[in-house]
Amino acid sequence: MLLMSVETTSFQAAKMLKNLFSSNPPSSHKVHYQLTSNELLADCLNKGQGVLSDTGALVINTGQFTGRSPKDKFILRDEATWNAINWNEFNIPIEPKFFDIIYKRVMNYLDNISEVWIRDCYACADPTYRLNIRVINEQPWGNLFVYNMLLRPTEKEVENFSPEWCVISLPELKLDPKECGIPHSNASLISFKHKLILIAGSGYTGEIKKGIFTILNYILPHEKKVMSMHCSANMGEDGDTAIFFGLSGTGKTTLSADPKRKLIGDDEHGWTEENIFNFEGGCYAKCINLSEEKEPEIFHAIRSGALVENVVFFPGTNKINFEDASITENTRVSYPLDYICNAKEPAIGNLPKNIFFLTCDAFGVLPPISKLTPGQAMYQFISGYTAKVAGTETGITEPRPTFSACFGAPFMPLHPAVYAHMLGCKMQKHETNVWLINTGWTGGPYGVGRRINLSYTRAMITAALENKFDQIEFNNHPVFGIAVPKECPGAPSDILDPRSTWVNKDAYDEKAKYLATLFVRNFEKYASGVNEEVLAAAPNL
Ligand code: ATP
Ligand code: MN
């Protein structure tokens, strides 16, 4: 019965909505369709929703939410998703009854607001996998974010555009939790059945981006045999591709912007039989402590057209104070991919030669660079260890160790084994090198040591990409078994062995053992699903 009502009301209406605004806009709405970046900028400024920085970037405030809210993200549970989705703390089901109620609230709200900004765009740079999306925003800056981040169809393509998915983002809509069967007044809902993403009550633009990422992490592996990955990617002059997996704050965006290599993308990619391709058309970089000296490419991308979120100006000026975290640690900027001067167009690269797993280890235990065997690579991928650092998620203010399968559990609707199996097959087939990079602490844990110098991390990655470690000896780490190089061109040798950077060696050994225990405990739930080689890659207690 309840499913029937979703069928007859929401589904029909969703289908209608997808065609509604471009062909026959309801007279009550002022529909702004497919505005240029400049027009959106003008709308924001006219409405007092943003201010221009001294470099011409639009600075806005996203309101109450300045980070994702994973506990308020739901997937419609119906016959199709019941068995396919790996229901867990990130993939939280919402029943058709409540989806239907929220859907009606959204439609009703849309009927009663005076303006909407609509944009047709697409995801997936490889035309074979292109996914057409229509996004409806309540505010012009939300639509500018979509312009920056998704792929931009040509004018001709827009004429015959047929949207397959629809995203509706309504930051000002507060839902009644009791009526809607949700814990708070904000929610992100995904319905694979209606091909619809509804975002209510949060203006954090990352919700839009990660909502689309979540559906692709279902569609591509489940329906198209393409591995989807939470990683950045770039390509060297002779076409060698590198990908960088990592959870939030580990350095995907920072490290993929490399003046000597072409940027393919900073966050979300697919890996097919022939290539890797970006899902997106833009980057979403952190701004906290951004400096021209350390991150020149990102720094110079902050100009007209870029959308900067939740930063503060130096008093009496329009100059951004990148050190100011008074609104949030998670200050962000979105810009089209080609704002980075050496962007790859189209954003497609060769099969990767090197894979980097980035971890921000706040214990200061893992070496800054190490080489992994195939078994260790699978073990690390399934574990997905890092410390959550302040920022991207609401409520995190200091580093906290976390394990997030496939370096992206919050966005993976399928069981981690699905993605791990795909990666394992690909790594084996292509004999890809896999490196573990600790972009976190050295010389002691958080509070004692410090974060490793970015220029050293860059040097280590460059050395790996240029095959410089071929001539260098390695030692196996006593607890983690991973191969640690004795030297690295461009970086001091005495930082390579983490133990030697700690004043108190006993304290290091103890922390290493503790971290190993966390790995082993976390892996228990996966142990029965992996082979001997992967099991043997567990740290040595
Ligand atoms: P998200 O998934 O949230 O976009 P991300 O993996 O892209 O996260 P970055 O935006 O690259 O992460 O964030 C890394 C942050 O850490 C940047 O602010 C960067 O300046 C800082 N940082 C400091 N030291 C290092 C280092 N050694 N390597 C990489 N990043 C570092
Ligand atoms: Mn990033």
Coordinates of C-alpha atoms in Angstrom, one line a residue, residues 79-540:
E79 CA 12.6 -3.9 -3.2
A80 CA 15.5 -2.9 -5.3
T81 CA 17.8 -1.6 -2.6
W82 CA 16.8 -4.0 0.2
N83 CA 19.5 -6.6 -0.7
A84 CA 21.9 -4.5 -2.7
I85 CA 22.8 -1.8 -0.2
N86 CA 25.2 -2.5 2.7
W87 CA 23.0 -1.0 5.4
N88 CA 25.2 0.4 8.1
E89 CA 25.9 3.6 10.1
F90 CA 26.4 5.5 6.8
N91 CA 23.8 3.8 4.6
I92 CA 20.8 4.4 6.8
P93 CA 17.5 3.2 5.4
I94 CA 14.4 5.4 5.2
E95 CA 11.1 3.7 4.6
P96 CA 8.9 4.6 1.6
K97 CA 6.2 6.0 4.0
F98 CA 8.6 8.7 5.3
F99 CA 10.3 9.3 1.9
D100 CA 6.9 10.0 0.5
I101 CA 6.1 12.5 3.3
I102 CA 9.4 14.3 2.8
Y103 CA 9.0 14.3 -0.9
K104 CA 5.6 16.0 -0.6
R105 CA 7.1 18.6 1.8
V106 CA 9.8 19.3 -0.8
M107 CA 7.3 19.7 -3.6
N108 CA 5.1 21.9 -1.5
Y109 CA 8.1 24.0 -0.5
L110 CA 9.1 24.4 -4.2
D111 CA 5.6 25.6 -5.0
N112 CA 5.8 28.3 -2.5
I113 CA 9.3 29.8 -3.0
S114 CA 9.6 32.7 -5.4
E115 CA 12.7 31.7 -7.2
V116 CA 14.8 28.6 -8.1
W117 CA 18.1 28.2 -10.0
I118 CA 18.2 25.1 -12.3
R119 CA 21.2 23.7 -14.0
D120 CA 21.6 20.8 -16.3
C121 CA 25.0 19.2 -16.0
Y122 CA 26.6 15.8 -16.0
A123 CA 28.9 13.5 -14.1
C124 CA 31.7 11.2 -15.5
A125 CA 34.2 12.5 -18.0
D126 CA 34.2 9.3 -20.0
P127 CA 31.2 9.6 -22.4
T128 CA 30.4 5.9 -22.0
Y129 CA 29.5 6.4 -18.4
R130 CA 28.1 10.0 -18.6
L131 CA 25.2 10.6 -16.2
N132 CA 22.9 13.5 -17.0
I133 CA 21.8 15.4 -13.9
R134 CA 19.4 18.3 -13.3
V135 CA 20.1 20.3 -10.1
I136 CA 17.5 22.6 -8.6
N137 CA 18.9 25.1 -6.1
E138 CA 17.2 27.5 -3.7
Q139 CA 20.1 29.9 -3.9
P140 CA 22.2 31.2 -6.7
W141 CA 25.5 30.2 -4.9
G142 CA 24.3 26.6 -4.7
N143 CA 23.9 26.7 -8.4
L144 CA 27.3 28.3 -8.9
F145 CA 28.8 25.4 -6.9
V146 CA 27.1 23.0 -9.2
Y147 CA 28.5 24.9 -12.3
N148 CA 32.0 24.7 -10.8
M149 CA 31.9 21.1 -9.7
L150 CA 29.9 19.1 -12.2
L151 CA 30.7 18.7 -15.9
R152 CA 29.4 21.5 -18.1
P153 CA 27.4 20.5 -21.2
T154 CA 27.9 22.6 -24.4
E155 CA 25.0 24.9 -25.5
K156 CA 24.1 22.4 -28.1
E157 CA 24.0 19.6 -25.6
V158 CA 21.8 21.6 -23.4
E159 CA 19.2 22.0 -26.2
N160 CA 18.5 18.3 -26.2
F161 CA 19.3 17.6 -22.6
S162 CA 17.5 14.7 -21.0
P163 CA 18.2 14.5 -17.3
E164 CA 18.3 11.1 -15.8
W165 CA 18.9 12.0 -12.1
C166 CA 17.6 15.1 -10.3
V167 CA 19.0 16.8 -7.2
I168 CA 17.0 19.2 -5.2
S169 CA 18.9 21.3 -2.7
L170 CA 16.8 23.4 -0.2
P171 CA 19.0 24.7 2.6
E172 CA 16.2 26.8 4.1
L173 CA 13.7 23.9 4.3
K174 CA 13.4 22.6 7.8
L175 CA 11.6 19.3 8.1
D176 CA 9.5 18.2 11.1
P177 CA 11.6 15.2 12.4
K178 CA 8.5 13.5 14.0
E179 CA 6.4 13.8 10.9
C180 CA 9.3 12.7 8.6
G181 CA 10.7 9.9 10.7
I182 CA 14.2 11.4 10.9
P183 CA 16.3 12.5 13.9
H184 CA 16.8 16.2 12.9
S185 CA 15.2 18.9 10.8
N186 CA 17.9 18.4 8.1
A187 CA 18.3 15.4 5.8
S188 CA 19.9 14.2 2.6
L189 CA 17.8 11.5 0.9
I190 CA 18.8 9.3 -2.0
S191 CA 16.2 7.3 -3.9
F192 CA 17.6 5.0 -6.6
K193 CA 14.0 4.2 -7.6
H194 CA 13.1 7.8 -8.3
K195 CA 16.6 8.8 -9.3
L196 CA 16.4 11.6 -7.0
I197 CA 18.6 13.3 -4.3
L198 CA 16.7 15.6 -1.9
I199 CA 18.7 17.8 0.4
A200 CA 16.9 19.8 3.0
G201 CA 18.1 22.0 5.8
S202 CA 21.8 22.1 5.0
G203 CA 23.5 24.6 2.8
Y204 CA 26.9 22.9 2.9
T205 CA 27.6 22.4 -0.7
G206 CA 29.6 19.3 -0.1
E207 CA 26.3 17.5 0.5
I208 CA 25.4 17.9 -3.2
K209 CA 28.8 16.7 -4.4
K210 CA 29.0 13.7 -2.0
G211 CA 25.3 12.8 -2.7
I212 CA 26.2 12.4 -6.4
F213 CA 29.4 10.5 -5.5
T214 CA 27.3 8.1 -3.4
I215 CA 25.0 7.2 -6.3
L216 CA 27.9 6.7 -8.7
N217 CA 29.5 4.4 -6.1
Y218 CA 26.4 2.3 -6.5
I219 CA 25.6 2.6 -10.2
L220 CA 29.2 2.1 -11.6
P221 CA 30.3 -1.0 -9.8
H222 CA 26.8 -2.5 -9.5
E223 CA 25.5 -1.9 -13.0
K224 CA 28.5 -1.1 -15.2
K225 CA 31.4 -3.1 -13.8
V226 CA 33.5 0.1 -13.3
M227 CA 35.4 0.5 -10.1
S228 CA 34.5 3.8 -8.4
M229 CA 37.1 5.4 -6.1
H230 CA 37.5 8.1 -3.5
C231 CA 40.8 9.3 -4.9
S232 CA 42.5 12.1 -6.8
A233 CA 44.5 11.5 -10.0
N234 CA 47.2 13.1 -12.1
M235 CA 49.3 12.2 -15.1
G236 CA 53.0 12.8 -15.9
E237 CA 54.4 14.1 -19.2
D238 CA 54.8 10.6 -20.6
G239 CA 51.2 9.6 -19.7
D240 CA 51.9 7.7 -16.5
T241 CA 48.9 8.1 -14.2
A242 CA 48.9 8.2 -10.4
I243 CA 45.9 7.9 -8.1
F244 CA 45.8 9.0 -4.5
F245 CA 43.2 7.4 -2.2
G246 CA 42.5 8.9 1.1
L247 CA 39.9 10.0 3.6
S248 CA 39.1 13.7 4.2
G249 CA 42.1 15.8 5.1
T250 CA 44.8 13.3 4.1
G251 CA 45.9 15.3 1.0
K252 CA 44.1 14.1 -2.1
T253 CA 43.5 17.7 -3.3
T254 CA 46.8 19.1 -2.1
L255 CA 49.1 16.4 -3.5
S256 CA 47.3 15.9 -6.8
A257 CA 48.0 19.6 -7.7
D258 CA 51.6 19.1 -9.0
P259 CA 53.0 21.7 -11.4
K260 CA 54.9 18.9 -13.2
R261 CA 51.8 16.8 -13.8
K262 CA 48.4 17.2 -15.4
L263 CA 45.5 17.2 -12.9
I264 CA 42.8 14.7 -13.8
G265 CA 40.7 15.3 -10.7
D266 CA 40.9 15.9 -6.9
D267 CA 38.4 13.5 -5.4
E268 CA 36.3 11.0 -7.3
H269 CA 37.2 8.7 -10.2
G270 CA 36.2 5.6 -12.0
W271 CA 38.6 2.8 -13.2
T272 CA 37.5 1.0 -16.4
E273 CA 39.3 -1.7 -18.5
E274 CA 40.8 1.1 -20.6
N275 CA 41.2 4.2 -18.5
I276 CA 40.5 6.2 -15.3
F277 CA 38.1 9.2 -15.5
N278 CA 37.0 12.0 -13.3
F279 CA 33.4 12.0 -12.2
E280 CA 33.5 15.8 -11.7
G281 CA 34.4 19.0 -13.5
G282 CA 35.9 20.9 -10.7
C283 CA 37.8 20.8 -7.4
Y284 CA 36.8 21.4 -3.8
A285 CA 39.8 22.5 -1.9
K286 CA 40.3 23.3 1.7
C287 CA 41.3 26.9 2.5
I288 CA 42.5 26.6 6.0
N289 CA 46.1 27.9 6.4
L290 CA 46.3 28.0 2.6
S291 CA 49.5 29.8 1.5
E292 CA 50.7 30.9 -1.9
E293 CA 54.1 29.5 -1.1
K294 CA 53.0 25.9 -0.1
E295 CA 50.0 25.5 -2.4
P296 CA 50.4 28.0 -5.3
E297 CA 48.1 26.2 -7.7
I298 CA 45.1 26.2 -5.3
F299 CA 45.9 29.7 -4.0
H300 CA 45.8 31.2 -7.6
A301 CA 42.5 29.4 -8.4
I302 CA 40.8 31.7 -5.9
R303 CA 39.7 34.3 -8.4
S304 CA 36.6 35.4 -10.3
G305 CA 34.2 32.4 -10.6
A306 CA 35.6 30.6 -7.6
L307 CA 33.2 30.1 -4.7
V308 CA 34.7 30.4 -1.3
E309 CA 32.8 29.1 1.7
N310 CA 32.9 30.3 5.3
V311 CA 36.1 32.2 5.3
V312 CA 36.7 35.6 7.1
F313 CA 38.3 38.7 5.8
F314 CA 41.1 40.7 7.5
P315 CA 39.2 43.5 9.3
G316 CA 38.3 46.4 7.1
T317 CA 39.4 44.6 3.9
N318 CA 38.3 42.1 1.3
K319 CA 41.4 40.0 1.7
I320 CA 40.8 36.5 3.0
N321 CA 42.5 35.5 6.2
F322 CA 43.1 31.9 5.5
E323 CA 44.2 31.3 9.0
D324 CA 40.9 32.3 10.5
A325 CA 38.9 29.3 11.6
S326 CA 36.3 31.2 13.6
I327 CA 33.4 30.0 11.4
T328 CA 34.8 26.6 10.7
E329 CA 38.1 24.7 10.2
N330 CA 36.5 23.4 7.0
T331 CA 36.7 26.5 4.9
R332 CA 36.5 25.5 1.2
V333 CA 36.7 26.8 -2.3
S334 CA 35.2 25.3 -5.4
Y335 CA 36.4 26.1 -8.9
P336 CA 36.3 24.5 -12.4
L337 CA 39.1 22.0 -13.0
D338 CA 40.7 24.3 -15.6
Y339 CA 41.4 26.9 -12.9
I340 CA 44.4 24.7 -12.3
C341 CA 46.7 25.6 -15.2
N342 CA 47.8 22.1 -16.1
A343 CA 44.4 20.4 -15.9
K344 CA 43.8 17.4 -18.2
E345 CA 41.0 18.0 -20.7
P346 CA 39.0 15.8 -21.0
A347 CA 39.6 14.5 -17.5
I348 CA 40.6 11.0 -18.5
G349 CA 43.9 9.3 -17.9
N350 CA 45.7 6.1 -18.7
L351 CA 45.5 3.1 -16.4
P352 CA 47.4 3.9 -13.2
K353 CA 51.0 2.9 -12.7
N354 CA 51.2 4.1 -9.1
I355 CA 48.6 4.0 -6.4
F356 CA 49.2 6.1 -3.2
F357 CA 47.2 5.4 -0.1
L358 CA 47.2 8.6 2.0
T359 CA 46.7 8.4 5.7
C360 CA 47.0 11.2 8.2
D361 CA 48.3 9.2 11.2
A362 CA 47.9 11.3 14.3
F363 CA 49.8 8.8 16.4
G364 CA 53.0 9.4 14.4
V365 CA 53.6 5.7 14.0
L366 CA 53.4 5.0 10.3
P367 CA 56.4 5.9 8.1
P368 CA 56.0 8.9 5.8
I369 CA 56.5 6.6 2.8
S370 CA 56.5 2.8 2.5
K371 CA 55.9 0.3 -0.3
L372 CA 53.2 -2.3 0.0
T373 CA 53.0 -5.9 -1.3
P374 CA 49.7 -6.8 -3.0
G375 CA 48.5 -8.5 0.2
Q376 CA 49.4 -5.4 2.3
A377 CA 47.7 -3.1 -0.3
M378 CA 44.5 -5.1 0.1
Y379 CA 44.8 -5.1 3.9
Q380 CA 45.3 -1.3 4.0
F381 CA 42.5 -0.6 1.4
I382 CA 40.0 -2.6 3.3
S383 CA 41.1 -1.1 6.6
G384 CA 41.2 2.6 5.4
Y385 CA 43.0 3.9 8.4
T386 CA 43.4 7.6 9.2
A387 CA 42.8 10.2 11.9
K388 CA 39.8 12.3 11.3
V389 CA 41.0 15.9 11.6
A390 CA 39.0 18.9 12.5
G391 CA 36.7 20.2 9.8
T392 CA 34.9 18.2 7.2
E393 CA 32.5 16.5 9.6
T394 CA 30.4 18.3 12.2
G395 CA 31.6 17.7 15.7
I396 CA 35.3 16.7 15.1
T397 CA 37.6 19.2 16.7
E398 CA 40.8 17.2 17.3
P399 CA 42.3 14.2 15.6
R400 CA 40.5 10.9 16.2
P401 CA 41.7 7.5 14.8
T402 CA 39.2 6.0 12.4
F403 CA 38.9 3.1 10.0
S404 CA 36.9 3.7 6.9
A405 CA 36.8 0.8 4.4
C406 CA 38.0 1.7 0.9
F407 CA 39.1 5.1 2.2
G408 CA 35.5 6.3 1.8
A409 CA 32.9 4.2 3.8
P410 CA 30.5 7.2 4.2
F411 CA 30.0 7.2 0.4
M412 CA 30.0 3.5 -0.4
P413 CA 26.5 2.0 -0.7
L414 CA 27.9 -1.5 -1.5
H415 CA 29.8 -3.9 0.8
P416 CA 33.5 -3.0 0.9
A417 CA 34.4 -6.4 -0.4
V418 CA 32.9 -5.4 -3.8
Y419 CA 35.2 -2.4 -4.2
A420 CA 38.2 -4.3 -2.7
H421 CA 37.7 -7.3 -5.1
M422 CA 37.7 -4.9 -8.1
L423 CA 40.8 -3.2 -6.9
G424 CA 42.6 -6.5 -6.2
C425 CA 41.9 -7.8 -9.7
K426 CA 43.1 -4.5 -11.3
M427 CA 46.2 -4.2 -9.2
Q428 CA 47.2 -7.8 -10.0
K429 CA 46.4 -7.5 -13.7
H430 CA 48.3 -4.2 -14.2
E431 CA 51.1 -4.9 -11.6
T432 CA 50.5 -1.5 -10.1
N433 CA 52.9 -0.1 -7.5
V434 CA 51.2 0.7 -4.2
W435 CA 52.6 3.1 -1.7
L436 CA 51.4 4.1 1.8
I437 CA 52.0 7.7 2.6
N438 CA 51.6 9.1 6.1
T439 CA 50.8 12.8 5.7
G440 CA 50.2 13.0 9.4
W441 CA 52.4 13.2 12.4
T442 CA 56.1 12.6 12.8
G443 CA 58.4 12.9 15.9
G444 CA 55.7 11.9 18.2
P445 CA 51.9 11.8 18.4
Y446 CA 49.5 14.8 18.0
G447 CA 50.4 17.2 20.8
V448 CA 54.1 16.1 21.0
G449 CA 55.3 15.8 17.4
R450 CA 54.2 17.8 14.3
R451 CA 52.6 17.2 10.9
I452 CA 55.2 16.2 8.4
N453 CA 56.4 19.0 6.1
L454 CA 54.4 19.1 2.9
S455 CA 57.5 19.7 0.8
Y456 CA 58.9 16.4 2.1
T457 CA 55.7 14.5 1.3
R458 CA 55.8 16.0 -2.2
A459 CA 59.4 15.0 -2.6
M460 CA 58.7 11.4 -1.5
I461 CA 55.8 11.1 -4.0
T462 CA 58.0 12.6 -6.8
A463 CA 60.7 10.1 -6.0
A464 CA 58.2 7.2 -6.2
L465 CA 56.8 8.5 -9.5
E466 CA 60.3 8.9 -11.0
N467 CA 61.3 5.3 -10.0
K468 CA 64.0 6.7 -7.7
F469 CA 63.4 4.0 -5.1
D470 CA 64.5 1.3 -7.6
Q471 CA 68.1 1.8 -6.5
I472 CA 67.4 2.3 -2.8
E473 CA 67.4 -0.3 0.0
F474 CA 64.3 -0.9 2.2
N475 CA 63.8 -2.2 5.7
N476 CA 60.6 -3.9 6.8
H477 CA 58.8 -2.2 9.6
P478 CA 58.9 -4.4 12.7
V479 CA 55.2 -4.2 13.5
F480 CA 53.5 -3.3 10.2
G481 CA 55.8 -5.3 7.9
I482 CA 55.7 -2.6 5.2
A483 CA 58.9 -1.7 3.3
V484 CA 60.5 1.5 4.5
P485 CA 63.1 3.1 2.2
K486 CA 66.5 4.1 3.8
E487 CA 66.8 7.2 1.7
C488 CA 64.7 9.5 -0.4
P489 CA 65.9 12.1 -2.9
G490 CA 64.7 15.5 -1.7
A491 CA 63.9 14.5 1.8
P492 CA 66.2 14.0 4.9
S493 CA 66.9 10.3 5.6
D494 CA 66.4 10.7 9.3
I495 CA 62.6 11.2 8.9
L496 CA 62.0 8.0 7.0
D497 CA 62.1 5.7 9.9
P498 CA 59.4 7.0 12.2
R499 CA 60.9 5.4 15.4
S500 CA 64.1 7.4 14.9
T501 CA 62.1 10.7 14.9
W502 CA 60.7 10.0 18.4
V503 CA 62.8 11.1 21.4
N504 CA 61.2 8.3 23.5
K505 CA 61.7 5.0 21.7
D506 CA 59.7 3.0 24.2
A507 CA 56.8 5.3 23.7
Y508 CA 57.0 4.7 20.0
D509 CA 57.0 1.0 20.4
E510 CA 54.0 1.1 22.7
K511 CA 52.1 3.4 20.3
A512 CA 52.9 1.2 17.4
K513 CA 51.6 -1.8 19.2
Y514 CA 48.5 0.1 20.2
L515 CA 47.8 1.1 16.6
A516 CA 48.4 -2.5 15.5
T517 CA 45.8 -3.6 18.0
L518 CA 43.3 -1.1 16.5
F519 CA 44.0 -2.5 13.0
V520 CA 43.6 -6.1 14.1
R521 CA 40.4 -5.4 16.0
N522 CA 38.9 -3.4 13.1
F523 CA 39.8 -6.1 10.6
E524 CA 38.0 -8.9 12.5
K525 CA 34.8 -8.2 10.6
Y526 CA 36.5 -8.7 7.2
A527 CA 38.8 -11.6 8.1
S528 CA 36.5 -14.3 6.9
G529 CA 36.1 -12.7 3.4
V530 CA 39.8 -12.4 2.4
N531 CA 42.5 -14.9 1.4
E532 CA 45.6 -16.0 3.2
E533 CA 47.8 -13.4 1.5
V534 CA 45.7 -10.5 2.8
L535 CA 45.4 -12.1 6.3
A536 CA 49.2 -12.5 6.4
A537 CA 49.5 -8.7 5.9
A538 CA 48.1 -7.9 9.3
P539 CA 50.4 -6.1 11.7
N540 CA 52.5 -8.3 13.9

